[in-house]
Amino acid sequence: MACVDTRARQLLLSWTTAREFRAQFDPVGNLFIRREGKRPQLAPVLIGSRLDMQPASDAFAGMFSVLAGLEALESMDDACVETERSVELLIWMSQRGSRFGSTITGSSVATGCVPLEGSRTVDVNGSCQAQTLKEQGAALTSGGSRSLGLSGCAYVEAHVERGPSLESEGWKIGIVSGIQAMCTVEIEIVGVEAHAGSTPRRHRNDAFFAAMILLERLRIKLHDPADVLRFTVVQFELLPGDSQTVPGRVKFTIDLVHPDLEFVLRSCEIISAFGSGTIEGCTAYCRPLGRSDPVHFAPAISEQIRLAAVRRKVPHAGMMSGAIYDAQYVSREIPTGMFLVPCARGMGLNQTDNGELNNLSLGAQVLSDTVLSLAQASWQEFESPDRQVAIGSIDDLVQKN
């Protein structure tokens, strides 16, 4: 929600206004760009993602999804296609949460999972999220307003993968069947501050040393030979942080990700058991911060993505994702599908985060074809497991016109 985010939205709106697509903002700042269908009373097909990013990385993943969605709308426009259903491109507000701390704000509020007032936070400089949102709205004058909530027959989200799986296996499209279970645990270790140059080791209650011992014990205890469990220390705070002082307090956060919720819960119990009590003369406290149950996407939507990839002869595979996406909230309200394209060198959430042009192009084509199929048919057609799409690709329609 910095000024650069406002400029990005202004640029996007300049493109969509030139196409005469309708733009609207909801109360939490989500942007809806609509290409009208022949039957606007029908629930629309939704696509999209985010424009924001983390300060030093992740510059490509969400941006690709938005631009590929815009390309789908423009391709249908160029081919003079009149879809039965309207298609709406969504740009979610504050997905990364780098400034105000609350991640996936737009979709969690729009789906009612988080109350609107619960998303109102302040940044490290004391700036209020609500006021910042109001200022951004004043700067974006080309959009109308709409009430909070979602309406759609289907939602499709495309992303650049945040890992190496697709690239290493040679797949160009990863059709995501769902999102894995996740759990976050915070551990605080309290020792005694002492002078670093004068206090012998035998007289120390070093919180940092105790933390290192605990993490090594957890690394051994939670070792997964199948390499499915993702165990990550994502935040680490050491106090007082003075060069001449033995640390008296350490606080760190652990993320766990695994497809099996019971596996995640058992792992959390192990962390709680090891991370509570006395360690090397220090006292350890453990508390859960939150968990996310596995999310399973709609097979009917995944099938449309698969058929689009087959038609394009794009190598594809099914997969579960271990990352957080807006799709997991939207799926609670609307049948949802999602797919990933390879990340160059598998470096997601890294300063070198990128994607190869050919892979991005194939992903944009698969998204366009999927959206076209969904927008042209009645929803009942997608409930049949043996349905084969009769509608051609975007390319076919361009040639016809």
mmCIF file with all atom_site columns, C-alpha atoms in Angstrom, residues 162-346:
data_model
loop_
_atom_site.group_PDB
_atom_site.id
_atom_site.type_symbol
_atom_site.label_atom_id
_atom_site.label_alt_id
_atom_site.label_comp_id
_atom_site.label_asym_id
_atom_site.label_entity_id
_atom_site.label_seq_id
_atom_site.pdbx_PDB_ins_code
_atom_site.Cartn_x
_atom_site.Cartn_y
_atom_site.Cartn_z
_atom_site.occupancy
_atom_site.B_iso_or_equiv
_atom_site.pdbx_formal_charge
_atom_site.auth_seq_id
_atom_site.auth_comp_id
_atom_site.auth_asym_id
_atom_site.auth_atom_id
_atom_site.pdbx_PDB_model_num
ATOM 1   C CA . ARG A 1 162 ? 7.744   -20.364 -5.346  1.00 0.00 ? 162 ARG A CA 1
ATOM 2   C CA . GLY A 1 163 ? 10.009  -23.395 -5.514  1.00 0.00 ? 163 GLY A CA 1
ATOM 3   C CA . PRO A 1 164 ? 11.967  -25.717 -7.811  1.00 0.00 ? 164 PRO A CA 1
ATOM 4   C CA . SER A 1 165 ? 9.561   -28.640 -8.346  1.00 0.00 ? 165 SER A CA 1
ATOM 5   C CA . LEU A 1 166 ? 8.186   -27.807 -11.804 1.00 0.00 ? 166 LEU A CA 1
ATOM 6   C CA . GLU A 1 167 ? 11.500  -26.735 -13.304 1.00 0.00 ? 167 GLU A CA 1
ATOM 7   C CA . SER A 1 168 ? 13.403  -29.722 -11.924 1.00 0.00 ? 168 SER A CA 1
ATOM 8   C CA . GLU A 1 169 ? 10.792  -32.184 -13.231 1.00 0.00 ? 169 GLU A CA 1
ATOM 9   C CA . GLY A 1 170 ? 10.377  -30.522 -16.637 1.00 0.00 ? 170 GLY A CA 1
ATOM 10  C CA . TRP A 1 171 ? 6.689   -29.610 -16.242 1.00 0.00 ? 171 TRP A CA 1
ATOM 11  C CA . LYS A 1 172 ? 5.414   -26.337 -17.723 1.00 0.00 ? 172 LYS A CA 1
ATOM 12  C CA . ILE A 1 173 ? 2.118   -26.243 -15.811 1.00 0.00 ? 173 ILE A CA 1
ATOM 13  C CA . GLY A 1 174 ? 1.448   -27.449 -12.264 1.00 0.00 ? 174 GLY A CA 1
ATOM 14  C CA . ILE A 1 175 ? -2.283  -27.900 -11.647 1.00 0.00 ? 175 ILE A CA 1
ATOM 15  C CA . VAL A 1 176 ? -2.754  -27.263 -7.943  1.00 0.00 ? 176 VAL A CA 1
ATOM 16  C CA . SER A 1 177 ? -5.239  -29.622 -6.316  1.00 0.00 ? 177 SER A CA 1
ATOM 17  C CA . GLY A 1 178 ? -5.039  -27.840 -2.969  1.00 0.00 ? 178 GLY A CA 1
ATOM 18  C CA . ILE A 1 179 ? -2.924  -26.121 -0.338  1.00 0.00 ? 179 ILE A CA 1
ATOM 19  C CA . GLN A 1 180 ? -1.173  -28.011 2.416   1.00 0.00 ? 180 GLN A CA 1
ATOM 20  C CA . ALA A 1 181 ? -1.805  -27.750 6.145   1.00 0.00 ? 181 ALA A CA 1
ATOM 21  C CA . MET A 1 182 ? 0.226   -25.107 7.947   1.00 0.00 ? 182 MET A CA 1
ATOM 22  C CA . CYS A 1 183 ? 1.007   -24.221 11.549  1.00 0.00 ? 183 CYS A CA 1
ATOM 23  C CA . THR A 1 184 ? 2.987   -21.393 13.126  1.00 0.00 ? 184 THR A CA 1
ATOM 24  C CA . VAL A 1 185 ? 4.549   -21.632 16.585  1.00 0.00 ? 185 VAL A CA 1
ATOM 25  C CA . GLU A 1 186 ? 6.359   -18.951 18.586  1.00 0.00 ? 186 GLU A CA 1
ATOM 26  C CA . ILE A 1 187 ? 9.094   -19.820 21.096  1.00 0.00 ? 187 ILE A CA 1
ATOM 27  C CA . GLU A 1 188 ? 10.539  -17.410 23.632  1.00 0.00 ? 188 GLU A CA 1
ATOM 28  C CA . ILE A 1 189 ? 13.618  -18.261 25.683  1.00 0.00 ? 189 ILE A CA 1
ATOM 29  C CA . VAL A 1 190 ? 14.484  -16.157 28.718  1.00 0.00 ? 190 VAL A CA 1
ATOM 30  C CA . GLY A 1 191 ? 17.973  -16.208 30.179  1.00 0.00 ? 191 GLY A CA 1
ATOM 31  C CA . VAL A 1 192 ? 20.084  -13.668 32.059  1.00 0.00 ? 192 VAL A CA 1
ATOM 32  C CA . GLU A 1 193 ? 21.933  -10.763 30.499  1.00 0.00 ? 193 GLU A CA 1
ATOM 33  C CA . ALA A 1 194 ? 25.606  -10.589 31.440  1.00 0.00 ? 194 ALA A CA 1
ATOM 34  C CA . HIS A 1 195 ? 28.830  -8.965  30.286  1.00 0.00 ? 195 HIS A CA 1
ATOM 35  C CA . ALA A 1 196 ? 30.135  -10.810 27.240  1.00 0.00 ? 196 ALA A CA 1
ATOM 36  C CA . GLY A 1 197 ? 33.799  -10.209 28.021  1.00 0.00 ? 197 GLY A CA 1
ATOM 37  C CA . SER A 1 198 ? 33.760  -10.922 31.734  1.00 0.00 ? 198 SER A CA 1
ATOM 38  C CA . THR A 1 199 ? 31.300  -13.780 32.299  1.00 0.00 ? 199 THR A CA 1
ATOM 39  C CA . PRO A 1 200 ? 32.656  -17.369 31.925  1.00 0.00 ? 200 PRO A CA 1
ATOM 40  C CA . ARG A 1 201 ? 30.485  -19.871 30.099  1.00 0.00 ? 201 ARG A CA 1
ATOM 41  C CA . ARG A 1 202 ? 29.773  -21.848 33.300  1.00 0.00 ? 202 ARG A CA 1
ATOM 42  C CA . HIS A 1 203 ? 28.155  -18.753 34.802  1.00 0.00 ? 203 HIS A CA 1
ATOM 43  C CA . ARG A 1 204 ? 26.044  -17.842 31.803  1.00 0.00 ? 204 ARG A CA 1
ATOM 44  C CA . ASN A 1 205 ? 22.347  -18.328 31.123  1.00 0.00 ? 205 ASN A CA 1
ATOM 45  C CA . ASP A 1 206 ? 22.714  -17.555 27.416  1.00 0.00 ? 206 ASP A CA 1
ATOM 46  C CA . ALA A 1 207 ? 19.308  -17.425 25.695  1.00 0.00 ? 207 ALA A CA 1
ATOM 47  C CA . PHE A 1 208 ? 20.847  -17.594 22.223  1.00 0.00 ? 208 PHE A CA 1
ATOM 48  C CA . PHE A 1 209 ? 22.915  -20.683 23.094  1.00 0.00 ? 209 PHE A CA 1
ATOM 49  C CA . ALA A 1 210 ? 19.795  -22.347 24.503  1.00 0.00 ? 210 ALA A CA 1
ATOM 50  C CA . ALA A 1 211 ? 17.895  -21.507 21.291  1.00 0.00 ? 211 ALA A CA 1
ATOM 51  C CA . MET A 1 212 ? 20.595  -23.129 19.156  1.00 0.00 ? 212 MET A CA 1
ATOM 52  C CA . ILE A 1 213 ? 20.478  -26.299 21.245  1.00 0.00 ? 213 ILE A CA 1
ATOM 53  C CA . LEU A 1 214 ? 16.680  -26.413 21.015  1.00 0.00 ? 214 LEU A CA 1
ATOM 54  C CA . LEU A 1 215 ? 16.663  -25.925 17.247  1.00 0.00 ? 215 LEU A CA 1
ATOM 55  C CA . GLU A 1 216 ? 19.227  -28.705 16.774  1.00 0.00 ? 216 GLU A CA 1
ATOM 56  C CA . ARG A 1 217 ? 17.097  -31.061 18.872  1.00 0.00 ? 217 ARG A CA 1
ATOM 57  C CA . LEU A 1 218 ? 14.025  -30.176 16.816  1.00 0.00 ? 218 LEU A CA 1
ATOM 58  C CA . ARG A 1 219 ? 15.931  -30.613 13.555  1.00 0.00 ? 219 ARG A CA 1
ATOM 59  C CA . ILE A 1 220 ? 16.839  -34.165 14.561  1.00 0.00 ? 220 ILE A CA 1
ATOM 60  C CA . LYS A 1 221 ? 13.459  -35.064 16.067  1.00 0.00 ? 221 LYS A CA 1
ATOM 61  C CA . LEU A 1 222 ? 11.421  -33.704 13.145  1.00 0.00 ? 222 LEU A CA 1
ATOM 62  C CA . HIS A 1 223 ? 13.657  -35.056 10.391  1.00 0.00 ? 223 HIS A CA 1
ATOM 63  C CA . ASP A 1 224 ? 11.460  -36.346 7.562   1.00 0.00 ? 224 ASP A CA 1
ATOM 64  C CA . PRO A 1 225 ? 13.241  -38.937 5.382   1.00 0.00 ? 225 PRO A CA 1
ATOM 65  C CA . ALA A 1 226 ? 10.649  -38.372 2.637   1.00 0.00 ? 226 ALA A CA 1
ATOM 66  C CA . ASP A 1 227 ? 11.440  -34.614 2.657   1.00 0.00 ? 227 ASP A CA 1
ATOM 67  C CA . VAL A 1 228 ? 7.753   -33.674 2.677   1.00 0.00 ? 228 VAL A CA 1
ATOM 68  C CA . LEU A 1 229 ? 7.644   -31.680 5.920   1.00 0.00 ? 229 LEU A CA 1
ATOM 69  C CA . ARG A 1 230 ? 8.723   -28.051 5.594   1.00 0.00 ? 230 ARG A CA 1
ATOM 70  C CA . PHE A 1 231 ? 10.272  -26.863 8.882   1.00 0.00 ? 231 PHE A CA 1
ATOM 71  C CA . THR A 1 232 ? 11.407  -23.233 8.740   1.00 0.00 ? 232 THR A CA 1
ATOM 72  C CA . VAL A 1 233 ? 12.499  -20.619 11.261  1.00 0.00 ? 233 VAL A CA 1
ATOM 73  C CA . VAL A 1 234 ? 10.983  -17.528 9.680   1.00 0.00 ? 234 VAL A CA 1
ATOM 74  C CA . GLN A 1 235 ? 11.637  -14.870 12.333  1.00 0.00 ? 235 GLN A CA 1
ATOM 75  C CA . PHE A 1 236 ? 14.396  -14.586 14.926  1.00 0.00 ? 236 PHE A CA 1
ATOM 76  C CA . GLU A 1 237 ? 14.768  -11.771 17.474  1.00 0.00 ? 237 GLU A CA 1
ATOM 77  C CA . LEU A 1 238 ? 17.718  -11.527 19.868  1.00 0.00 ? 238 LEU A CA 1
ATOM 78  C CA . LEU A 1 239 ? 17.754  -9.100  22.810  1.00 0.00 ? 239 LEU A CA 1
ATOM 79  C CA . PRO A 1 240 ? 19.260  -6.801  23.889  1.00 0.00 ? 240 PRO A CA 1
ATOM 80  C CA . GLY A 1 241 ? 21.393  -7.081  20.732  1.00 0.00 ? 241 GLY A CA 1
ATOM 81  C CA . ASP A 1 242 ? 24.383  -5.257  22.242  1.00 0.00 ? 242 ASP A CA 1
ATOM 82  C CA . SER A 1 243 ? 27.896  -6.308  21.208  1.00 0.00 ? 243 SER A CA 1
ATOM 83  C CA . GLN A 1 244 ? 29.060  -6.554  24.831  1.00 0.00 ? 244 GLN A CA 1
ATOM 84  C CA . THR A 1 245 ? 26.048  -8.334  26.318  1.00 0.00 ? 245 THR A CA 1
ATOM 85  C CA . VAL A 1 246 ? 25.176  -12.011 26.612  1.00 0.00 ? 246 VAL A CA 1
ATOM 86  C CA . PRO A 1 247 ? 21.652  -12.344 25.138  1.00 0.00 ? 247 PRO A CA 1
ATOM 87  C CA . GLY A 1 248 ? 19.031  -12.473 27.857  1.00 0.00 ? 248 GLY A CA 1
ATOM 88  C CA . ARG A 1 249 ? 16.038  -13.086 25.636  1.00 0.00 ? 249 ARG A CA 1
ATOM 89  C CA . VAL A 1 250 ? 15.400  -14.762 22.306  1.00 0.00 ? 250 VAL A CA 1
ATOM 90  C CA . LYS A 1 251 ? 12.122  -15.022 20.418  1.00 0.00 ? 251 LYS A CA 1
ATOM 91  C CA . PHE A 1 252 ? 11.633  -16.917 17.166  1.00 0.00 ? 252 PHE A CA 1
ATOM 92  C CA . THR A 1 253 ? 8.827   -18.266 15.007  1.00 0.00 ? 253 THR A CA 1
ATOM 93  C CA . ILE A 1 254 ? 8.628   -21.668 13.322  1.00 0.00 ? 254 ILE A CA 1
ATOM 94  C CA . ASP A 1 255 ? 6.480   -22.477 10.284  1.00 0.00 ? 255 ASP A CA 1
ATOM 95  C CA . LEU A 1 256 ? 5.412   -26.062 9.576   1.00 0.00 ? 256 LEU A CA 1
ATOM 96  C CA . VAL A 1 257 ? 3.886   -27.156 6.258   1.00 0.00 ? 257 VAL A CA 1
ATOM 97  C CA . HIS A 1 258 ? 2.721   -30.684 5.295   1.00 0.00 ? 258 HIS A CA 1
ATOM 98  C CA . PRO A 1 259 ? -0.195  -32.148 3.292   1.00 0.00 ? 259 PRO A CA 1
ATOM 99  C CA . ASP A 1 260 ? -1.424  -34.148 6.314   1.00 0.00 ? 260 ASP A CA 1
ATOM 100 C CA . LEU A 1 261 ? -2.987  -32.018 9.056   1.00 0.00 ? 261 LEU A CA 1
ATOM 101 C CA . GLU A 1 262 ? -2.473  -34.742 11.680  1.00 0.00 ? 262 GLU A CA 1
ATOM 102 C CA . PHE A 1 263 ? 1.241   -34.836 10.837  1.00 0.00 ? 263 PHE A CA 1
ATOM 103 C CA . VAL A 1 264 ? 1.434   -31.069 11.323  1.00 0.00 ? 264 VAL A CA 1
ATOM 104 C CA . LEU A 1 265 ? -0.395  -31.238 14.657  1.00 0.00 ? 265 LEU A CA 1
ATOM 105 C CA . ARG A 1 266 ? 1.871   -34.025 15.941  1.00 0.00 ? 266 ARG A CA 1
ATOM 106 C CA . SER A 1 267 ? 4.901   -31.984 14.916  1.00 0.00 ? 267 SER A CA 1
ATOM 107 C CA . CYS A 1 268 ? 3.512   -28.979 16.795  1.00 0.00 ? 268 CYS A CA 1
ATOM 108 C CA . GLU A 1 269 ? 3.098   -31.144 19.900  1.00 0.00 ? 269 GLU A CA 1
ATOM 109 C CA . ILE A 1 270 ? 6.764   -32.170 19.627  1.00 0.00 ? 270 ILE A CA 1
ATOM 110 C CA . ILE A 1 271 ? 7.824   -28.534 19.348  1.00 0.00 ? 271 ILE A CA 1
ATOM 111 C CA . SER A 1 272 ? 5.699   -27.637 22.356  1.00 0.00 ? 272 SER A CA 1
ATOM 112 C CA . ALA A 1 273 ? 7.185   -30.455 24.438  1.00 0.00 ? 273 ALA A CA 1
ATOM 113 C CA . PHE A 1 274 ? 10.783  -29.624 23.521  1.00 0.00 ? 274 PHE A CA 1
ATOM 114 C CA . GLY A 1 275 ? 10.214  -25.857 23.589  1.00 0.00 ? 275 GLY A CA 1
ATOM 115 C CA . SER A 1 276 ? 8.768   -25.613 27.096  1.00 0.00 ? 276 SER A CA 1
ATOM 116 C CA . GLY A 1 277 ? 10.669  -25.794 30.363  1.00 0.00 ? 277 GLY A CA 1
ATOM 117 C CA . THR A 1 278 ? 14.354  -25.360 31.163  1.00 0.00 ? 278 THR A CA 1
ATOM 118 C CA . ILE A 1 279 ? 17.121  -25.428 28.552  1.00 0.00 ? 279 ILE A CA 1
ATOM 119 C CA . GLU A 1 280 ? 20.726  -24.739 29.590  1.00 0.00 ? 280 GLU A CA 1
ATOM 120 C CA . GLY A 1 281 ? 19.642  -22.721 32.595  1.00 0.00 ? 281 GLY A CA 1
ATOM 121 C CA . CYS A 1 282 ? 17.139  -20.692 30.581  1.00 0.00 ? 282 CYS A CA 1
ATOM 122 C CA . THR A 1 283 ? 13.340  -20.879 30.613  1.00 0.00 ? 283 THR A CA 1
ATOM 123 C CA . ALA A 1 284 ? 11.536  -21.648 27.340  1.00 0.00 ? 284 ALA A CA 1
ATOM 124 C CA . TYR A 1 285 ? 7.928   -20.788 26.550  1.00 0.00 ? 285 TYR A CA 1
ATOM 125 C CA . CYS A 1 286 ? 6.011   -22.065 23.530  1.00 0.00 ? 286 CYS A CA 1
ATOM 126 C CA . ARG A 1 287 ? 2.700   -20.853 22.142  1.00 0.00 ? 287 ARG A CA 1
ATOM 127 C CA . PRO A 1 288 ? 0.832   -21.567 18.898  1.00 0.00 ? 288 PRO A CA 1
ATOM 128 C CA . LEU A 1 289 ? 0.164   -18.531 16.705  1.00 0.00 ? 289 LEU A CA 1
ATOM 129 C CA . GLY A 1 290 ? -2.228  -20.120 14.256  1.00 0.00 ? 290 GLY A CA 1
ATOM 130 C CA . ARG A 1 291 ? -2.907  -22.936 11.875  1.00 0.00 ? 291 ARG A CA 1
ATOM 131 C CA . SER A 1 292 ? -4.432  -23.448 8.465   1.00 0.00 ? 292 SER A CA 1
ATOM 132 C CA . ASP A 1 293 ? -6.177  -26.695 7.568   1.00 0.00 ? 293 ASP A CA 1
ATOM 133 C CA . PRO A 1 294 ? -5.598  -28.230 4.123   1.00 0.00 ? 294 PRO A CA 1
ATOM 134 C CA . VAL A 1 295 ? -7.608  -26.663 1.304   1.00 0.00 ? 295 VAL A CA 1
ATOM 135 C CA . HIS A 1 296 ? -8.864  -28.711 -1.644  1.00 0.00 ? 296 HIS A CA 1
ATOM 136 C CA . PHE A 1 297 ? -9.820  -26.967 -4.876  1.00 0.00 ? 297 PHE A CA 1
ATOM 137 C CA . ALA A 1 298 ? -12.782 -27.828 -7.102  1.00 0.00 ? 298 ALA A CA 1
ATOM 138 C CA . PRO A 1 299 ? -11.960 -30.818 -9.368  1.00 0.00 ? 299 PRO A CA 1
ATOM 139 C CA . ALA A 1 300 ? -14.255 -29.447 -12.092 1.00 0.00 ? 300 ALA A CA 1
ATOM 140 C CA . ILE A 1 301 ? -12.196 -26.257 -12.382 1.00 0.00 ? 301 ILE A CA 1
ATOM 141 C CA . SER A 1 302 ? -8.909  -28.165 -12.263 1.00 0.00 ? 302 SER A CA 1
ATOM 142 C CA . GLU A 1 303 ? -10.206 -30.299 -15.120 1.00 0.00 ? 303 GLU A CA 1
ATOM 143 C CA . GLN A 1 304 ? -10.768 -27.221 -17.270 1.00 0.00 ? 304 GLN A CA 1
ATOM 144 C CA . ILE A 1 305 ? -7.178  -26.163 -16.643 1.00 0.00 ? 305 ILE A CA 1
ATOM 145 C CA . ARG A 1 306 ? -5.980  -29.666 -17.547 1.00 0.00 ? 306 ARG A CA 1
ATOM 146 C CA . LEU A 1 307 ? -7.975  -29.699 -20.793 1.00 0.00 ? 307 LEU A CA 1
ATOM 147 C CA . ALA A 1 308 ? -6.582  -26.302 -21.745 1.00 0.00 ? 308 ALA A CA 1
ATOM 148 C CA . ALA A 1 309 ? -3.037  -27.607 -21.175 1.00 0.00 ? 309 ALA A CA 1
ATOM 149 C CA . VAL A 1 310 ? -3.786  -30.742 -23.201 1.00 0.00 ? 310 VAL A CA 1
ATOM 150 C CA . ARG A 1 311 ? -5.141  -28.677 -26.079 1.00 0.00 ? 311 ARG A CA 1
ATOM 151 C CA . ARG A 1 312 ? -1.976  -26.576 -26.061 1.00 0.00 ? 312 ARG A CA 1
ATOM 152 C CA . LYS A 1 313 ? 0.175   -29.730 -25.716 1.00 0.00 ? 313 LYS A CA 1
ATOM 153 C CA . VAL A 1 314 ? 1.783   -28.228 -22.627 1.00 0.00 ? 314 VAL A CA 1
ATOM 154 C CA . PRO A 1 315 ? 3.524   -30.711 -20.269 1.00 0.00 ? 315 PRO A CA 1
ATOM 155 C CA . HIS A 1 316 ? 1.598   -30.612 -17.002 1.00 0.00 ? 316 HIS A CA 1
ATOM 156 C CA . ALA A 1 317 ? 1.242   -32.402 -13.675 1.00 0.00 ? 317 ALA A CA 1
ATOM 157 C CA . GLY A 1 318 ? -0.875  -32.243 -10.535 1.00 0.00 ? 318 GLY A CA 1
ATOM 158 C CA . MET A 1 319 ? 0.580   -30.950 -7.284  1.00 0.00 ? 319 MET A CA 1
ATOM 159 C CA . MET A 1 320 ? -0.163  -29.601 -3.815  1.00 0.00 ? 320 MET A CA 1
ATOM 160 C CA . SER A 1 321 ? 1.118   -26.162 -2.852  1.00 0.00 ? 321 SER A CA 1
ATOM 161 C CA . GLY A 1 322 ? 2.864   -25.239 0.374   1.00 0.00 ? 322 GLY A CA 1
ATOM 162 C CA . ALA A 1 323 ? 2.447   -21.494 -0.082  1.00 0.00 ? 323 ALA A CA 1
ATOM 163 C CA . ILE A 1 324 ? -0.359  -19.148 0.931   1.00 0.00 ? 324 ILE A CA 1
ATOM 164 C CA . TYR A 1 325 ? -2.589  -17.762 -1.815  1.00 0.00 ? 325 TYR A CA 1
ATOM 165 C CA . ASP A 1 326 ? -5.815  -15.783 -2.052  1.00 0.00 ? 326 ASP A CA 1
ATOM 166 C CA . ALA A 1 327 ? -7.339  -18.853 -3.699  1.00 0.00 ? 327 ALA A CA 1
ATOM 167 C CA . GLN A 1 328 ? -7.522  -20.674 -0.368  1.00 0.00 ? 328 GLN A CA 1
ATOM 168 C CA . TYR A 1 329 ? -9.942  -18.056 0.991   1.00 0.00 ? 329 TYR A CA 1
ATOM 169 C CA . VAL A 1 330 ? -11.914 -17.670 -2.235  1.00 0.00 ? 330 VAL A CA 1
ATOM 170 C CA . SER A 1 331 ? -12.399 -21.450 -2.402  1.00 0.00 ? 331 SER A CA 1
ATOM 171 C CA . ARG A 1 332 ? -14.602 -21.239 0.697   1.00 0.00 ? 332 ARG A CA 1
ATOM 172 C CA . GLU A 1 333 ? -17.143 -19.223 -1.275  1.00 0.00 ? 333 GLU A CA 1
ATOM 173 C CA . ILE A 1 334 ? -16.603 -20.021 -4.963  1.00 0.00 ? 334 ILE A CA 1
ATOM 174 C CA . PRO A 1 335 ? -15.442 -23.154 -6.864  1.00 0.00 ? 335 PRO A CA 1
ATOM 175 C CA . THR A 1 336 ? -11.735 -22.500 -7.357  1.00 0.00 ? 336 THR A CA 1
ATOM 176 C CA . GLY A 1 337 ? -8.887  -23.759 -9.503  1.00 0.00 ? 337 GLY A CA 1
ATOM 177 C CA . MET A 1 338 ? -5.251  -22.777 -9.596  1.00 0.00 ? 338 MET A CA 1
ATOM 178 C CA . PHE A 1 339 ? -2.091  -23.512 -11.538 1.00 0.00 ? 339 PHE A CA 1
ATOM 179 C CA . LEU A 1 340 ? 1.596   -22.589 -11.418 1.00 0.00 ? 340 LEU A CA 1
ATOM 180 C CA . VAL A 1 341 ? 4.292   -22.012 -14.016 1.00 0.00 ? 341 VAL A CA 1
ATOM 181 C CA . PRO A 1 342 ? 7.978   -22.728 -13.305 1.00 0.00 ? 342 PRO A CA 1
ATOM 182 C CA . CYS A 1 343 ? 10.111  -20.258 -11.381 1.00 0.00 ? 343 CYS A CA 1
ATOM 183 C CA . ALA A 1 344 ? 13.514  -19.667 -13.011 1.00 0.00 ? 344 ALA A CA 1
ATOM 184 C CA . ARG A 1 345 ? 16.135  -21.632 -11.051 1.00 0.00 ? 345 ARG A CA 1
ATOM 185 C CA . GLY A 1 346 ? 13.494  -22.418 -8.444  1.00 0.00 ? 346 GLY A CA 1
#
